[in-house]
Coordinates of C-alpha atoms and ligand atoms in Angstrom, one line a residue:
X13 CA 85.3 107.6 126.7
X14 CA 87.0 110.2 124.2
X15 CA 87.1 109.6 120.4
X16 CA 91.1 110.2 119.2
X17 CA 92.9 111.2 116.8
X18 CA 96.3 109.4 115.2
X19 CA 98.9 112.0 114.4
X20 CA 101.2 109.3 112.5
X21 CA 100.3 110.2 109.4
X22 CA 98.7 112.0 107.2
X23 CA 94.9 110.1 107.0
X24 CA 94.9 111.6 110.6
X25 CA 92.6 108.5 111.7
X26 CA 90.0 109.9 114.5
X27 CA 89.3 106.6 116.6
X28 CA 86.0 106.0 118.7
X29 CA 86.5 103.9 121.7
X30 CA 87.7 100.7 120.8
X31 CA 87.9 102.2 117.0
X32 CA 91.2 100.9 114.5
X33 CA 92.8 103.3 111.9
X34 CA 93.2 102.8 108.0
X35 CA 96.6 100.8 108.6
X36 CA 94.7 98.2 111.1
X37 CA 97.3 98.4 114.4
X38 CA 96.7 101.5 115.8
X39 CA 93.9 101.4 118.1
X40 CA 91.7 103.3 120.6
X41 CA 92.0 101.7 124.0
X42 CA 90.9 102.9 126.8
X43 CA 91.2 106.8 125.4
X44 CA 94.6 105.9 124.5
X45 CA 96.2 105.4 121.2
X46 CA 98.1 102.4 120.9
X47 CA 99.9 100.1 118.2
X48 CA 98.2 96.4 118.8
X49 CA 101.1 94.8 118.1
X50 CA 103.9 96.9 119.4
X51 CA 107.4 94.9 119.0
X52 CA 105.4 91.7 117.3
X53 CA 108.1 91.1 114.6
X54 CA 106.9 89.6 111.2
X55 CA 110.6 90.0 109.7
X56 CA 114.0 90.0 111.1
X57 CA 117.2 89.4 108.6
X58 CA 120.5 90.4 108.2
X59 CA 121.1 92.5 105.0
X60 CA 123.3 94.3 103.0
X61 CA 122.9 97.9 103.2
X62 CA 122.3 97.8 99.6
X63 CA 119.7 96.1 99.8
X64 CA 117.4 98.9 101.0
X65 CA 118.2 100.1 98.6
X66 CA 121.4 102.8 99.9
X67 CA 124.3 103.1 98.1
X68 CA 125.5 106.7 99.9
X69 CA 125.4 105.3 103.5
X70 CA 127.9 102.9 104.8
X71 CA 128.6 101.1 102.3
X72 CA 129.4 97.3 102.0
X73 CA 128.5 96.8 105.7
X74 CA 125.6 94.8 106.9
X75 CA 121.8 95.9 108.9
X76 CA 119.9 94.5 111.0
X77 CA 116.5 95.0 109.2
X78 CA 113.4 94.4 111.0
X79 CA 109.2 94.9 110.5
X80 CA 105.7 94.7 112.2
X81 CA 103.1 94.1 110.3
X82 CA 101.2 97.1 108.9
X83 CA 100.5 99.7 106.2
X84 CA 98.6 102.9 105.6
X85 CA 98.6 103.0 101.6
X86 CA 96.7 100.2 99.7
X87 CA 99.1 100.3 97.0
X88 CA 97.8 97.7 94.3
X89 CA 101.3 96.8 93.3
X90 CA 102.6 96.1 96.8
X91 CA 105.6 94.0 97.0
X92 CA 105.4 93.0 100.3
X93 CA 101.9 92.8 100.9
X94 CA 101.6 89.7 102.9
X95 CA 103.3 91.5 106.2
X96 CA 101.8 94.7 104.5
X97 CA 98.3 94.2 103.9
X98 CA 95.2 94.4 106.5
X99 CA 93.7 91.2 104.4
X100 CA 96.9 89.4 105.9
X101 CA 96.8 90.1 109.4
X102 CA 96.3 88.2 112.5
X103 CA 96.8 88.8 116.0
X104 CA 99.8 87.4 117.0
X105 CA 100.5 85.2 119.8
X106 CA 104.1 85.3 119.2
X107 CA 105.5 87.8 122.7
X108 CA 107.3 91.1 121.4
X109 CA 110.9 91.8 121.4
X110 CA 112.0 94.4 123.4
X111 CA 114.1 97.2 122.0
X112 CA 117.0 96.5 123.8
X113 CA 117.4 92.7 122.2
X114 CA 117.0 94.6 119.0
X115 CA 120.2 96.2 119.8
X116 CA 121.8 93.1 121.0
X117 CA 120.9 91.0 118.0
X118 CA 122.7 94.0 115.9
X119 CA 125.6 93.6 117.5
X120 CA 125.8 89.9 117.8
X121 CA 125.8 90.2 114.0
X122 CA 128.1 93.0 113.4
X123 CA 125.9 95.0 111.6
X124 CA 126.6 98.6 112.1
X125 CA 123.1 99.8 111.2
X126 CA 119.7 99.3 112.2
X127 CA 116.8 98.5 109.7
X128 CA 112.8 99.9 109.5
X129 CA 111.6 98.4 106.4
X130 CA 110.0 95.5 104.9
X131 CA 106.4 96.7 105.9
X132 CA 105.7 100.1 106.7
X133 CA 107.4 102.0 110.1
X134 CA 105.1 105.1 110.1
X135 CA 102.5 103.2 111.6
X136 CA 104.6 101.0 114.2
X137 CA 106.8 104.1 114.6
X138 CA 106.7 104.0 118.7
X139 CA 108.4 100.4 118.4
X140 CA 110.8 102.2 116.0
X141 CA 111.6 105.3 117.9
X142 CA 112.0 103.3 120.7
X143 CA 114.3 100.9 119.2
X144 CA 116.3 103.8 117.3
X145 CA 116.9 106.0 120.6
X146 CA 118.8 102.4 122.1
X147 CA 120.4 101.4 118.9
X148 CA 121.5 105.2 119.0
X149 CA 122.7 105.3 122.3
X150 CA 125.0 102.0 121.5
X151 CA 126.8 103.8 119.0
X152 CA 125.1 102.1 115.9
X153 CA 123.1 103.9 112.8
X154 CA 119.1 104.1 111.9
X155 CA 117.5 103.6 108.9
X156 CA 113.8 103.8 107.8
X157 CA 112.3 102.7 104.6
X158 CA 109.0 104.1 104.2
X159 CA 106.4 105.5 101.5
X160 CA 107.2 109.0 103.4
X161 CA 103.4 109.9 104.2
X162 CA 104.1 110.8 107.7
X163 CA 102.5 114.1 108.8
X164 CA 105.0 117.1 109.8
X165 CA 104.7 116.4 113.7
X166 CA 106.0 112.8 113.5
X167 CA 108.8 114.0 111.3
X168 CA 110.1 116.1 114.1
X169 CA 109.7 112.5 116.3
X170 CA 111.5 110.7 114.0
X171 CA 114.4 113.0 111.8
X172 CA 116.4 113.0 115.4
X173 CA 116.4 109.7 115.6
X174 CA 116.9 108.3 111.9
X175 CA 120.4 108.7 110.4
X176 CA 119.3 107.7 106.9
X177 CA 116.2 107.4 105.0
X178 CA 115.1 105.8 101.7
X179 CA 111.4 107.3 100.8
X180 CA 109.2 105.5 98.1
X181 CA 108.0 108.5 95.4
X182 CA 105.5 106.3 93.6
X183 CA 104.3 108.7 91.2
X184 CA 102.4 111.7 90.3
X185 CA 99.6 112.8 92.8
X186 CA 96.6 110.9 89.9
X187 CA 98.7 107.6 90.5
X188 CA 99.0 108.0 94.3
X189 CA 95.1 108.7 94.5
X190 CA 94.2 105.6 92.2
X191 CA 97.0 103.0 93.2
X192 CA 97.8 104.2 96.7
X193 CA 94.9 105.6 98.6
X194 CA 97.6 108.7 99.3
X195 CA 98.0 111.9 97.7
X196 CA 101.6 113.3 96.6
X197 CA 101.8 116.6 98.5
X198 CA 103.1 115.5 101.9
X199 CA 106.0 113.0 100.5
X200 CA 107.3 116.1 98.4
X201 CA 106.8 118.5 101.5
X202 CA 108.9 115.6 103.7
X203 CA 111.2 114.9 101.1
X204 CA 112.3 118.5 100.9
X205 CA 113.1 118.8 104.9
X206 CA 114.9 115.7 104.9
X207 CA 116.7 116.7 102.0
X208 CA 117.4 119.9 103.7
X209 CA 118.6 118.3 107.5
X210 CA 122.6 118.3 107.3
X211 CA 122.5 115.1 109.5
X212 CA 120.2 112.9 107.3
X213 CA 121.4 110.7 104.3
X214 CA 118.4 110.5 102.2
X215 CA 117.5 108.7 99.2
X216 CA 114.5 108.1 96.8
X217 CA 113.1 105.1 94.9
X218 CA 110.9 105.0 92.1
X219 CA 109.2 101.6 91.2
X220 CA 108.9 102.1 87.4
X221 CA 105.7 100.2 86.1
X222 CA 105.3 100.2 82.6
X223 CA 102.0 101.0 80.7
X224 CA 101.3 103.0 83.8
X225 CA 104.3 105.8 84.5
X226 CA 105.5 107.7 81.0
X227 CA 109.2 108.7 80.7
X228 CA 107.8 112.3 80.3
X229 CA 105.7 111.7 84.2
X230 CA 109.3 110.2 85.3
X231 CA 111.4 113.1 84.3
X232 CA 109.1 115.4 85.9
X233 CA 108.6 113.4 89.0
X234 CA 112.9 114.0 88.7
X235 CA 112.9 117.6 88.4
X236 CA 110.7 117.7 91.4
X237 CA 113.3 115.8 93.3
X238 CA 116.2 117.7 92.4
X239 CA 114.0 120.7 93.2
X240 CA 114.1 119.9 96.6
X241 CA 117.6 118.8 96.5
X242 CA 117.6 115.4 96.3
X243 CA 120.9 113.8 95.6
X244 CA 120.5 110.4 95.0
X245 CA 117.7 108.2 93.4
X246 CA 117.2 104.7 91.9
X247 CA 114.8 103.9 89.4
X248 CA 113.7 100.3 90.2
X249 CA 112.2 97.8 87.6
X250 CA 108.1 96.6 88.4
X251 CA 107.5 92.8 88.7
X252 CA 103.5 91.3 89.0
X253 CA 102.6 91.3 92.5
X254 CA 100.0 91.6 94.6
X255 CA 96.7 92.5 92.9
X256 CA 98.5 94.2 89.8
X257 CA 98.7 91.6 86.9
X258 CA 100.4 94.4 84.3
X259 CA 103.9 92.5 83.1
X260 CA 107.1 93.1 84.3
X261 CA 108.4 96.4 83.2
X262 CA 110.8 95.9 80.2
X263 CA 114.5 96.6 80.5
X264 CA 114.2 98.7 77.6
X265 CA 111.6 100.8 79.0
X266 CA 113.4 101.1 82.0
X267 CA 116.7 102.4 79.8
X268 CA 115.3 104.7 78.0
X269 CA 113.7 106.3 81.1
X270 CA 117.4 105.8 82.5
X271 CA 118.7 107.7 80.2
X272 CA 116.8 110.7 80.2
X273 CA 116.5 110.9 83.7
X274 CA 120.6 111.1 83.7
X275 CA 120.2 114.1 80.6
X276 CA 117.2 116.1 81.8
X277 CA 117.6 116.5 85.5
X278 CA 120.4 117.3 87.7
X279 CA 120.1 114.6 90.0
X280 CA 123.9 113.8 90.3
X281 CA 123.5 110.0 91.4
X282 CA 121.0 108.2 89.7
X283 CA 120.6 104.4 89.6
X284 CA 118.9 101.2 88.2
X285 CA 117.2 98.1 90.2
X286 CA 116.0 95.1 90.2
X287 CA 117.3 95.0 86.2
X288 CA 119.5 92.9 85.1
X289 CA 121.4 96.1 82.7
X290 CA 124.9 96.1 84.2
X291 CA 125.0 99.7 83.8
X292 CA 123.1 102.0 86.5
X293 CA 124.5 100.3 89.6
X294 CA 127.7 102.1 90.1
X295 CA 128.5 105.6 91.8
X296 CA 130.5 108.1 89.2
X297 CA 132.3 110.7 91.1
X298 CA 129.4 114.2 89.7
X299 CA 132.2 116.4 88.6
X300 CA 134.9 114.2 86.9
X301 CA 132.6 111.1 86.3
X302 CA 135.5 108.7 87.4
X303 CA 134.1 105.4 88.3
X304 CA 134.5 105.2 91.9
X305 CA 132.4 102.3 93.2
X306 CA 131.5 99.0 91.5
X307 CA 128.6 96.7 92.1
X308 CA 127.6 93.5 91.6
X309 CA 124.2 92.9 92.3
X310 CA 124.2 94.2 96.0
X311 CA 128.1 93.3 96.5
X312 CA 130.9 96.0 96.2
X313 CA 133.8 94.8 93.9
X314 CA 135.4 98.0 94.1
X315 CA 135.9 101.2 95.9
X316 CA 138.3 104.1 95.0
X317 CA 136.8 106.5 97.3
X318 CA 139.0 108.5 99.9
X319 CA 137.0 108.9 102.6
X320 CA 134.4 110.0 101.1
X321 CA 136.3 112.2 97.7
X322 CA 136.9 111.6 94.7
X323 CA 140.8 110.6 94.5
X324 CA 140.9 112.2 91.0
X325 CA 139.6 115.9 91.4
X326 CA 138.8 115.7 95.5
X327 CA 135.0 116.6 94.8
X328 CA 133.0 115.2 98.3
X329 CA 130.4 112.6 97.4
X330 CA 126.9 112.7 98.5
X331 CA 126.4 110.4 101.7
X332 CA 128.3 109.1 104.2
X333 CA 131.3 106.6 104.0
X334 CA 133.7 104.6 106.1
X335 CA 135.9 106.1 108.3
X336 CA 133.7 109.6 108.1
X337 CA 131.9 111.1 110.8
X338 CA 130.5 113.8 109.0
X339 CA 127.9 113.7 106.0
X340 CA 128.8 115.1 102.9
X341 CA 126.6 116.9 100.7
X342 CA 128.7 118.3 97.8
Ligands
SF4_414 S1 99.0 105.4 111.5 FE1 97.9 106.5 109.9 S2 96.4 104.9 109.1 FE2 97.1 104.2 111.1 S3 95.7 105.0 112.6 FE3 97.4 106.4 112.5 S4 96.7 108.0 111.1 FE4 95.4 106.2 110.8

């Protein structure tokens, strides 16, 4: 019996006979790797596609959004812990849902997108990959919401397959070794070739935690993104959860770093979350600054866009829109 070695991400797990990696599901059977509770759903929910959050991809339509339990960060602060979280697992009894009922269930409900999020999909990512290449072949979009901490050679499994992605950049690499049990290097190294792939929407959320992150740490954590071309990223305000007991993030903390974000990087879209300021939710065309989409809470109230431009000085916006084919990345 051979000792083996997970390639999903980057603790790079090496698993004795019978042995479970960091995240708990992935597991050392027989000399083969597998996930323990492959297609074992702990969430399934229509959303709005704002809800990931994207605001560049489809807009105002509706995903199918989907999880397995299971997580390779530790982060204290985890907002979803309980489907997260090692401490909360069980072996299910519950069958698993095949791929193709995935697909089915998407189209039953008219969502035009597929959803990895809730919990963690690097470390279920067969179930996802499997799922994606039917949802794929029916026509429909992928999405994956993930901390990003996948190594290189998964990223080739998976950038074929995933049409848009929303990466978690938690903070500097200090905060990712204390809070996360990660390190910072491989989300920037897998943000920049996502950023770079001219078939990928991609963007980034920042959970802002107050007495922890510094607007200074925040604007440098921007200028890293724009960097690497990022295009779009929302700035999303901390609640107590999990084993963190800090106090909710204050809206004017969150504003100030708002604002300075907007005047010291170049990241042309940049947005608020989880807040209940009214400005920071609504796309601006980058050249002309019309206001071009409107947003209440996750609902659109308006939408000027033309296919994807500006109808004022015809710039393309970031993403992809209704009735486009193609991504733009003007
Ligand atoms: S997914 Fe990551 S944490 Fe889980 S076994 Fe593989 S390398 Fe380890």
């Amino acid at each position: 019996m051979t000792t083996r070695c997970c390639d999903f991400c980057e603790h790079r797990c090496s698993l004795p006979p019978g042995g479970r990696g960091r995240c708990g599901i992935r597991e050392n059977k027989g000399g083969a790797i597998v996930t323990v509770n492959y297609g074992q759903l702990v969430s399934l929910a229509v959303d709005p596609i704002e809800k990931k959050p994207l605001y560049h991809f489809l807009p105002g339509t509706g995903t199918l959004s989907l999880a397995l339990h299971g997580c390779n960060f530790s982060c204290s602060f985890c907002q979803n812990s309980t489907i997260s979280q090692k401490e909360f697992f069980e072996r299910r009894s519950t069958e698993a849902v095949a791929p193709a009922d995935i697909v089915a269930a998407a189209r039953k409900h008219n969502c035009e997108s597929v959803s990895f999020t809730y919990s963690e999909p690097t470390v279920w990512q067969d179930y996802m990959l499997d799922t994606a290449r039917l949802v794929k072949a029916a026509g429909l979009r992928t999405v994956m919401v993930t901390n990003g901490w996948f190594t290189d050679e998964a990223l080739s499994r998976i950038l074929p397959l995933i049409d848009a992605f929303n990466i978690d950049l938690k903070g500097d690499d200090e905060f990712y070794r204390q809070q996360c049990g990660a390190t910072l290097a491989p989300v920037l190294r897998n943000i920049a070739r996502i950023a770079a792939d001219p078939d990928t929407v991609l963007e980034v959320t920042t959970l802002i935690i107050e007495g922890i992150h510094t607007a200074d740490g925040i604007v440098a954590l921007g200028k890293a993104l724009a960097e690497r071309g990022v295009a779009v990223w929302h700035l999303s305000r901390y609640h107590p959860s999990y084993r963190m007991k800090l106090r909710a993030t204050t809206e004017s903390f969150l504003a100030a770093i708002y604002d300075r974000v907007r005047t010291e990087t170049l990241i042309p879209y940049t947005y608020i979350g989880n807040s209940a300021l009214t400005d920071g939710n609504d796309t601006r065309c980058a050249a002309c600054e019309l206001l071009l989409i409107t947003r209440k809470g996750f609902d659109i109230q308006d939408d000027l866009l033309d296919f994807g431009h500006c109808p004022s000085c015809r710039r393309p916006v970031y993403g992809l829109f209704t009735g486009q084919h193609e991504i733009n990345h003007g």
